[in-house]
PDB file of C-alpha atoms in Angstrom:
ATOM      1  CA  UNK A 123       3.025  21.966  43.459  1.00  0.00           C
ATOM      2  CA  UNK A 124       0.824  21.870  46.879  1.00  0.00           C
ATOM      3  CA  UNK A 125      -1.985  24.071  46.527  1.00  0.00           C
ATOM      4  CA  UNK A 126      -3.067  24.401  51.110  1.00  0.00           C
ATOM      5  CA  UNK A 127      -0.733  23.463  53.337  1.00  0.00           C
ATOM      6  CA  UNK A 128      -1.634  23.028  57.203  1.00  0.00           C
ATOM      7  CA  UNK A 129       1.808  23.202  59.310  1.00  0.00           C
ATOM      8  CA  UNK A 130       1.489  20.583  61.991  1.00  0.00           C
ATOM      9  CA  UNK A 131      -0.008  17.157  61.511  1.00  0.00           C
ATOM     10  CA  UNK A 132      -0.578  16.915  64.953  1.00  0.00           C
ATOM     11  CA  UNK A 133      -1.694  19.544  67.265  1.00  0.00           C
ATOM     12  CA  UNK A 134      -1.852  18.453  70.858  1.00  0.00           C
ATOM     13  CA  UNK A 135      -4.000  21.462  73.392  1.00  0.00           C
ATOM     14  CA  UNK A 136      -5.081  20.803  77.021  1.00  0.00           C
ATOM     15  CA  UNK A 137      -8.550  21.475  77.596  1.00  0.00           C
ATOM     16  CA  UNK A 138     -10.131  24.922  77.991  1.00  0.00           C
ATOM     17  CA  UNK A 139      -6.565  25.854  76.110  1.00  0.00           C
ATOM     18  CA  UNK A 140      -6.291  27.939  72.914  1.00  0.00           C
ATOM     19  CA  UNK A 141      -6.841  25.787  69.683  1.00  0.00           C
ATOM     20  CA  UNK A 142      -4.672  27.816  66.390  1.00  0.00           C
ATOM     21  CA  UNK A 143      -4.476  25.356  63.563  1.00  0.00           C
ATOM     22  CA  UNK A 144      -2.792  26.589  60.836  1.00  0.00           C
ATOM     23  CA  UNK A 145      -3.582  27.038  57.041  1.00  0.00           C
ATOM     24  CA  UNK A 146      -1.962  28.728  53.927  1.00  0.00           C
ATOM     25  CA  UNK A 147      -2.548  28.580  50.193  1.00  0.00           C
ATOM     26  CA  UNK A 148      -0.957  29.559  47.375  1.00  0.00           C
ATOM     27  CA  UNK A 149      -2.726  30.793  44.674  1.00  0.00           C
ATOM     28  CA  UNK A 150      -2.488  34.193  42.333  1.00  0.00           C
ATOM     29  CA  UNK A 151      -6.274  35.169  42.891  1.00  0.00           C
ATOM     30  CA  UNK A 152      -7.929  35.069  46.293  1.00  0.00           C
ATOM     31  CA  UNK A 153      -9.665  31.678  47.075  1.00  0.00           C
ATOM     32  CA  UNK A 154     -12.501  30.678  48.362  1.00  0.00           C
ATOM     33  CA  UNK A 155     -11.468  28.939  51.768  1.00  0.00           C
ATOM     34  CA  UNK A 156     -13.011  26.324  53.840  1.00  0.00           C
ATOM     35  CA  UNK A 157     -12.237  24.157  57.419  1.00  0.00           C
ATOM     36  CA  UNK A 158     -14.007  20.755  57.732  1.00  0.00           C
ATOM     37  CA  UNK A 159     -13.854  18.778  60.133  1.00  0.00           C
ATOM     38  CA  UNK A 160     -13.218  14.633  60.763  1.00  0.00           C
ATOM     39  CA  UNK A 161     -15.015  12.381  63.777  1.00  0.00           C
ATOM     40  CA  UNK A 162     -14.142   9.246  64.166  1.00  0.00           C
ATOM     41  CA  UNK A 163     -15.070   6.726  61.157  1.00  0.00           C
ATOM     42  CA  UNK A 164     -17.309   9.417  60.034  1.00  0.00           C
ATOM     43  CA  UNK A 165     -17.522  11.846  56.846  1.00  0.00           C
ATOM     44  CA  UNK A 166     -16.196  15.406  56.352  1.00  0.00           C
ATOM     45  CA  UNK A 167     -18.370  18.239  57.966  1.00  0.00           C
ATOM     46  CA  UNK A 168     -18.142  21.704  57.103  1.00  0.00           C
ATOM     47  CA  UNK A 169     -16.717  23.864  60.350  1.00  0.00           C
ATOM     48  CA  UNK A 170     -16.910  27.359  58.035  1.00  0.00           C
ATOM     49  CA  UNK A 171     -16.184  29.146  54.954  1.00  0.00           C
ATOM     50  CA  UNK A 172     -14.877  32.558  53.770  1.00  0.00           C
ATOM     51  CA  UNK A 173     -15.890  33.297  50.200  1.00  0.00           C
ATOM     52  CA  UNK A 174     -16.481  37.177  50.130  1.00  0.00           C
ATOM     53  CA  UNK A 175     -16.809  39.858  52.406  1.00  0.00           C
ATOM     54  CA  UNK A 176     -16.013  39.913  56.341  1.00  0.00           C
ATOM     55  CA  UNK A 177     -12.810  38.170  56.595  1.00  0.00           C
ATOM     56  CA  UNK A 178     -13.266  37.074  60.050  1.00  0.00           C
ATOM     57  CA  UNK A 179     -15.834  34.288  59.569  1.00  0.00           C
ATOM     58  CA  UNK A 180     -17.496  32.223  62.396  1.00  0.00           C
ATOM     59  CA  UNK A 181     -18.230  28.614  62.352  1.00  0.00           C
ATOM     60  CA  UNK A 182     -20.164  25.823  64.379  1.00  0.00           C
ATOM     61  CA  UNK A 183     -18.565  24.613  68.007  1.00  0.00           C
ATOM     62  CA  UNK A 184     -17.148  28.180  68.692  1.00  0.00           C
ATOM     63  CA  UNK A 185     -14.778  27.677  65.971  1.00  0.00           C
ATOM     64  CA  UNK A 186     -13.790  31.144  63.677  1.00  0.00           C
ATOM     65  CA  UNK A 187     -10.798  31.585  60.644  1.00  0.00           C
ATOM     66  CA  UNK A 188      -9.328  35.174  59.678  1.00  0.00           C
ATOM     67  CA  UNK A 189      -8.482  35.716  56.244  1.00  0.00           C
ATOM     68  CA  UNK A 190      -5.675  37.076  55.816  1.00  0.00           C
ATOM     69  CA  UNK A 191      -4.905  38.315  52.636  1.00  0.00           C
ATOM     70  CA  UNK A 192      -1.381  39.653  52.854  1.00  0.00           C
ATOM     71  CA  UNK A 193      -0.536  36.065  54.600  1.00  0.00           C
ATOM     72  CA  UNK A 194      -1.723  33.966  52.157  1.00  0.00           C
ATOM     73  CA  UNK A 195      -3.537  32.362  55.823  1.00  0.00           C
ATOM     74  CA  UNK A 196      -6.908  31.276  56.657  1.00  0.00           C
ATOM     75  CA  UNK A 197      -6.248  30.140  60.691  1.00  0.00           C
ATOM     76  CA  UNK A 198      -8.576  28.370  62.458  1.00  0.00           C
ATOM     77  CA  UNK A 199      -9.158  29.055  66.212  1.00  0.00           C
ATOM     78  CA  UNK A 200     -11.166  28.345  69.074  1.00  0.00           C
ATOM     79  CA  UNK A 201     -10.709  30.449  72.455  1.00  0.00           C
ATOM     80  CA  UNK A 202     -11.240  26.987  74.411  1.00  0.00           C
ATOM     81  CA  UNK A 203     -10.628  23.601  73.590  1.00  0.00           C
ATOM     82  CA  UNK A 204     -13.479  20.875  75.147  1.00  0.00           C
ATOM     83  CA  UNK A 205     -12.546  17.178  74.815  1.00  0.00           C
ATOM     84  CA  UNK A 206     -15.104  16.690  72.369  1.00  0.00           C
ATOM     85  CA  UNK A 207     -13.194  19.036  69.748  1.00  0.00           C
ATOM     86  CA  UNK A 208     -10.689  15.907  69.468  1.00  0.00           C
ATOM     87  CA  UNK A 209     -10.817  15.226  65.450  1.00  0.00           C
ATOM     88  CA  UNK A 210      -9.217  15.844  62.570  1.00  0.00           C
ATOM     89  CA  UNK A 211      -9.201  19.099  60.495  1.00  0.00           C
ATOM     90  CA  UNK A 212      -9.126  19.771  57.037  1.00  0.00           C
ATOM     91  CA  UNK A 213      -8.035  23.252  55.389  1.00  0.00           C
ATOM     92  CA  UNK A 214      -9.523  23.460  51.762  1.00  0.00           C
ATOM     93  CA  UNK A 215      -9.509  25.872  48.672  1.00  0.00           C
ATOM     94  CA  UNK A 216     -11.534  26.276  45.652  1.00  0.00           C
ATOM     95  CA  UNK A 217      -8.996  27.949  42.978  1.00  0.00           C
ATOM     96  CA  UNK A 218     -11.115  28.022  40.290  1.00  0.00           C
ATOM     97  CA  UNK A 219     -13.713  30.121  41.529  1.00  0.00           C
ATOM     98  CA  UNK A 220     -14.566  31.161  37.995  1.00  0.00           C
ATOM     99  CA  UNK A 221     -15.228  28.154  37.598  1.00  0.00           C
ATOM    100  CA  UNK A 222     -18.876  26.625  37.837  1.00  0.00           C
ATOM    101  CA  UNK A 223     -16.701  23.054  38.535  1.00  0.00           C
ATOM    102  CA  UNK A 224     -15.667  23.990  42.053  1.00  0.00           C
ATOM    103  CA  UNK A 225     -13.101  21.798  42.539  1.00  0.00           C
ATOM    104  CA  UNK A 226     -11.971  21.619  46.116  1.00  0.00           C
ATOM    105  CA  UNK A 227      -7.748  21.302  47.159  1.00  0.00           C
ATOM    106  CA  UNK A 228      -7.634  19.808  50.565  1.00  0.00           C
ATOM    107  CA  UNK A 229      -4.793  20.131  53.319  1.00  0.00           C
ATOM    108  CA  UNK A 230      -3.413  17.181  54.571  1.00  0.00           C
ATOM    109  CA  UNK A 231      -4.752  17.517  57.919  1.00  0.00           C
ATOM    110  CA  UNK A 232      -4.761  18.364  61.176  1.00  0.00           C
ATOM    111  CA  UNK A 233      -5.325  15.865  64.215  1.00  0.00           C
ATOM    112  CA  UNK A 234      -6.064  17.529  67.133  1.00  0.00           C
ATOM    113  CA  UNK A 235      -5.701  15.753  70.288  1.00  0.00           C
ATOM    114  CA  UNK A 236      -7.392  17.489  73.532  1.00  0.00           C
ATOM    115  CA  UNK A 237      -6.210  15.993  76.798  1.00  0.00           C
ATOM    116  CA  UNK A 238      -8.349  16.713  80.158  1.00  0.00           C
TER     117      UNK A 238
ATOM    118  CA  UNK B 279     -27.729  16.298  55.644  1.00  0.00           C
ATOM    119  CA  UNK B 280     -27.666  16.428  51.658  1.00  0.00           C
ATOM    120  CA  UNK B 281     -28.701  12.812  51.639  1.00  0.00           C
ATOM    121  CA  UNK B 282     -25.796  11.048  50.345  1.00  0.00           C
ATOM    122  CA  UNK B 283     -25.310   7.305  51.000  1.00  0.00           C
ATOM    123  CA  UNK B 284     -22.305   5.247  49.572  1.00  0.00           C
ATOM    124  CA  UNK B 285     -23.023   1.321  49.812  1.00  0.00           C
ATOM    125  CA  UNK B 286     -20.679  -0.931  50.514  1.00  0.00           C
ATOM    126  CA  UNK B 287     -19.877   0.853  53.856  1.00  0.00           C
ATOM    127  CA  UNK B 288     -16.511  -1.982  54.275  1.00  0.00           C
ATOM    128  CA  UNK B 289     -15.332  -4.106  51.345  1.00  0.00           C
ATOM    129  CA  UNK B 290     -12.057  -6.290  51.351  1.00  0.00           C
ATOM    130  CA  UNK B 291     -11.428  -7.696  48.258  1.00  0.00           C
ATOM    131  CA  UNK B 292      -8.409  -9.575  46.325  1.00  0.00           C
ATOM    132  CA  UNK B 293      -5.931  -7.905  44.073  1.00  0.00           C
ATOM    133  CA  UNK B 294      -6.948  -8.198  40.233  1.00  0.00           C
ATOM    134  CA  UNK B 295     -10.964  -8.770  41.447  1.00  0.00           C
ATOM    135  CA  UNK B 296     -12.872  -5.715  39.889  1.00  0.00           C
ATOM    136  CA  UNK B 297     -15.157  -3.420  42.091  1.00  0.00           C
ATOM    137  CA  UNK B 298     -17.695  -0.872  42.329  1.00  0.00           C
ATOM    138  CA  UNK B 299     -18.232   1.752  44.659  1.00  0.00           C
ATOM    139  CA  UNK B 300     -22.006   3.386  44.564  1.00  0.00           C
ATOM    140  CA  UNK B 301     -22.570   6.918  45.678  1.00  0.00           C
ATOM    141  CA  UNK B 302     -26.243   7.683  45.750  1.00  0.00           C
ATOM    142  CA  UNK B 303     -28.137  11.466  46.456  1.00  0.00           C
ATOM    143  CA  UNK B 304     -31.486  11.775  46.614  1.00  0.00           C
ATOM    144  CA  UNK B 305     -31.958  15.749  45.991  1.00  0.00           C
ATOM    145  CA  UNK B 306     -30.569  15.600  42.315  1.00  0.00           C
ATOM    146  CA  UNK B 307     -27.558  17.982  42.732  1.00  0.00           C
ATOM    147  CA  UNK B 308     -25.709  18.737  39.412  1.00  0.00           C
ATOM    148  CA  UNK B 309     -22.313  18.184  40.599  1.00  0.00           C
ATOM    149  CA  UNK B 310     -20.700  14.816  42.471  1.00  0.00           C
ATOM    150  CA  UNK B 311     -17.136  14.189  43.249  1.00  0.00           C
ATOM    151  CA  UNK B 312     -15.296  10.921  44.472  1.00  0.00           C
ATOM    152  CA  UNK B 313     -11.917  11.164  46.644  1.00  0.00           C
ATOM    153  CA  UNK B 314      -9.749   8.981  48.512  1.00  0.00           C
ATOM    154  CA  UNK B 315      -8.365   9.540  51.908  1.00  0.00           C
ATOM    155  CA  UNK B 316      -5.096   8.184  53.110  1.00  0.00           C
ATOM    156  CA  UNK B 317      -3.249   9.331  55.855  1.00  0.00           C
ATOM    157  CA  UNK B 318      -0.786  12.288  55.588  1.00  0.00           C
ATOM    158  CA  UNK B 319      -2.360  12.836  52.066  1.00  0.00           C
ATOM    159  CA  UNK B 320      -5.579  14.614  53.479  1.00  0.00           C
ATOM    160  CA  UNK B 321      -8.274  13.966  50.277  1.00  0.00           C
ATOM    161  CA  UNK B 322      -7.664  13.384  46.732  1.00  0.00           C
ATOM    162  CA  UNK B 323     -10.152  14.018  44.424  1.00  0.00           C
ATOM    163  CA  UNK B 324     -10.020  11.066  41.446  1.00  0.00           C
ATOM    164  CA  UNK B 325     -12.852  12.147  39.014  1.00  0.00           C
ATOM    165  CA  UNK B 326     -15.979  14.367  39.351  1.00  0.00           C
ATOM    166  CA  UNK B 327     -19.140  14.886  37.332  1.00  0.00           C
ATOM    167  CA  UNK B 328     -20.839  17.806  36.189  1.00  0.00           C
ATOM    168  CA  UNK B 329     -24.260  15.968  35.121  1.00  0.00           C
ATOM    169  CA  UNK B 330     -25.579  12.741  33.526  1.00  0.00           C
ATOM    170  CA  UNK B 331     -22.699  11.399  31.760  1.00  0.00           C
ATOM    171  CA  UNK B 332     -20.321  14.361  31.856  1.00  0.00           C
ATOM    172  CA  UNK B 333     -17.263  13.429  33.633  1.00  0.00           C
ATOM    173  CA  UNK B 334     -13.610  14.254  34.246  1.00  0.00           C
ATOM    174  CA  UNK B 335     -10.330  13.527  35.741  1.00  0.00           C
ATOM    175  CA  UNK B 336      -9.038  14.571  39.574  1.00  0.00           C
ATOM    176  CA  UNK B 337      -5.346  14.602  40.315  1.00  0.00           C
ATOM    177  CA  UNK B 338      -5.409  10.487  41.139  1.00  0.00           C
ATOM    178  CA  UNK B 339      -7.207   8.975  38.115  1.00  0.00           C
ATOM    179  CA  UNK B 340      -5.251   6.364  37.412  1.00  0.00           C
ATOM    180  CA  UNK B 341      -6.858   2.884  37.332  1.00  0.00           C
ATOM    181  CA  UNK B 342     -10.108   4.080  38.181  1.00  0.00           C
ATOM    182  CA  UNK B 343     -13.111   4.877  35.507  1.00  0.00           C
ATOM    183  CA  UNK B 344     -16.626   6.494  36.656  1.00  0.00           C
ATOM    184  CA  UNK B 345     -19.904   6.262  34.988  1.00  0.00           C
ATOM    185  CA  UNK B 346     -23.416   8.140  35.680  1.00  0.00           C
ATOM    186  CA  UNK B 347     -26.465   7.458  33.967  1.00  0.00           C
ATOM    187  CA  UNK B 348     -28.771   8.577  36.139  1.00  0.00           C
ATOM    188  CA  UNK B 349     -28.532  12.300  38.054  1.00  0.00           C
ATOM    189  CA  UNK B 350     -28.685  10.398  42.014  1.00  0.00           C
ATOM    190  CA  UNK B 351     -26.153   7.946  41.394  1.00  0.00           C
ATOM    191  CA  UNK B 352     -22.327   8.391  40.688  1.00  0.00           C
ATOM    192  CA  UNK B 353     -20.309   5.101  40.428  1.00  0.00           C
ATOM    193  CA  UNK B 354     -16.488   4.579  40.516  1.00  0.00           C
ATOM    194  CA  UNK B 355     -15.258   1.453  39.507  1.00  0.00           C
ATOM    195  CA  UNK B 356     -11.703   0.035  40.261  1.00  0.00           C
ATOM    196  CA  UNK B 357     -11.426  -2.602  37.107  1.00  0.00           C
ATOM    197  CA  UNK B 358      -8.469  -4.563  38.991  1.00  0.00           C
ATOM    198  CA  UNK B 359      -7.447  -3.701  42.145  1.00  0.00           C
ATOM    199  CA  UNK B 360      -4.374  -3.444  43.667  1.00  0.00           C
ATOM    200  CA  UNK B 361      -3.268  -3.145  47.291  1.00  0.00           C
ATOM    201  CA  UNK B 362      -1.934   0.953  46.445  1.00  0.00           C
ATOM    202  CA  UNK B 363      -5.737   1.576  45.905  1.00  0.00           C
ATOM    203  CA  UNK B 364      -6.677   0.210  49.811  1.00  0.00           C
ATOM    204  CA  UNK B 365      -8.095   3.397  51.328  1.00  0.00           C
ATOM    205  CA  UNK B 366     -11.301   5.223  52.619  1.00  0.00           C
ATOM    206  CA  UNK B 367     -13.731   6.529  49.354  1.00  0.00           C
ATOM    207  CA  UNK B 368     -15.491   9.267  49.901  1.00  0.00           C
ATOM    208  CA  UNK B 369     -18.477  10.345  47.673  1.00  0.00           C
ATOM    209  CA  UNK B 370     -19.391  14.140  48.142  1.00  0.00           C
ATOM    210  CA  UNK B 371     -22.399  16.701  46.123  1.00  0.00           C
ATOM    211  CA  UNK B 372     -21.901  20.216  45.470  1.00  0.00           C
ATOM    212  CA  UNK B 373     -25.439  22.291  46.581  1.00  0.00           C
ATOM    213  CA  UNK B 374     -26.379  24.721  43.942  1.00  0.00           C
ATOM    214  CA  UNK B 375     -26.428  28.436  44.770  1.00  0.00           C
ATOM    215  CA  UNK B 376     -25.094  31.490  45.902  1.00  0.00           C
ATOM    216  CA  UNK B 377     -25.598  30.406  49.427  1.00  0.00           C
ATOM    217  CA  UNK B 378     -23.601  27.050  49.136  1.00  0.00           C
ATOM    218  CA  UNK B 379     -21.204  28.464  46.429  1.00  0.00           C
ATOM    219  CA  UNK B 380     -18.777  25.952  45.964  1.00  0.00           C
ATOM    220  CA  UNK B 381     -19.690  24.070  49.392  1.00  0.00           C
ATOM    221  CA  UNK B 382     -19.463  19.969  49.674  1.00  0.00           C
ATOM    222  CA  UNK B 383     -21.110  18.104  51.277  1.00  0.00           C
ATOM    223  CA  UNK B 384     -19.861  14.156  51.786  1.00  0.00           C
ATOM    224  CA  UNK B 385     -21.019  10.882  52.781  1.00  0.00           C
ATOM    225  CA  UNK B 386     -20.290   8.777  55.117  1.00  0.00           C
ATOM    226  CA  UNK B 387     -17.159   6.878  53.368  1.00  0.00           C
ATOM    227  CA  UNK B 388     -16.628   3.440  52.374  1.00  0.00           C
ATOM    228  CA  UNK B 389     -13.068   1.602  53.855  1.00  0.00           C
ATOM    229  CA  UNK B 390     -12.023  -0.850  51.094  1.00  0.00           C
ATOM    230  CA  UNK B 391      -9.178  -2.880  51.902  1.00  0.00           C
ATOM    231  CA  UNK B 392      -6.991  -4.792  49.098  1.00  0.00           C
ATOM    232  CA  UNK B 393      -5.113  -8.343  49.751  1.00  0.00           C
TER     233      UNK B 393
END
């Protein structure tokens, strides 16, 4: 069963437009949630994470995400896209937050294209 | 920078040959992971380690084995490479402490092509 679903494998926006990348998870208990970014030919870099506390989390490069338990969602947003935001974005969850193993389950990724 | 290096960074090999990929970390973190990345599949966990000589299988472990004889090195071996194992392989470590709870840091990746 897919634990993390990213809606839309490709998203295109114009420079300056709102970026919205969707992530939904399936879990009986609130997981820890992460967004990673991957630039071409590089490894993954953490953008932001939600563990506990405030449900709106801010990350690097102007990105933020809101954990909505009722919707089992953790969508990533940025008010104004920049050309440098073009990359692949991955949502990930830890389902076994009571375990020390800390396994991450990744979504299939969303490729963001930014048009000038 | 979590001090993670992977070697080799690129490798082309033939079907049936053994291949070993190395992940090296410089900060003595306990938890290490091997993932493979394929288009349309995201990252999938192959194996992970929670200490020296302590390893376990992930969701796509068939055809792979791992070893960890030292804290700093986590080796991934394809005993007999197949074309379906053509992929980009990432190593990751998990930093301990409450500040980095469950956060993983990734290496630069190894692009493996099996002909």
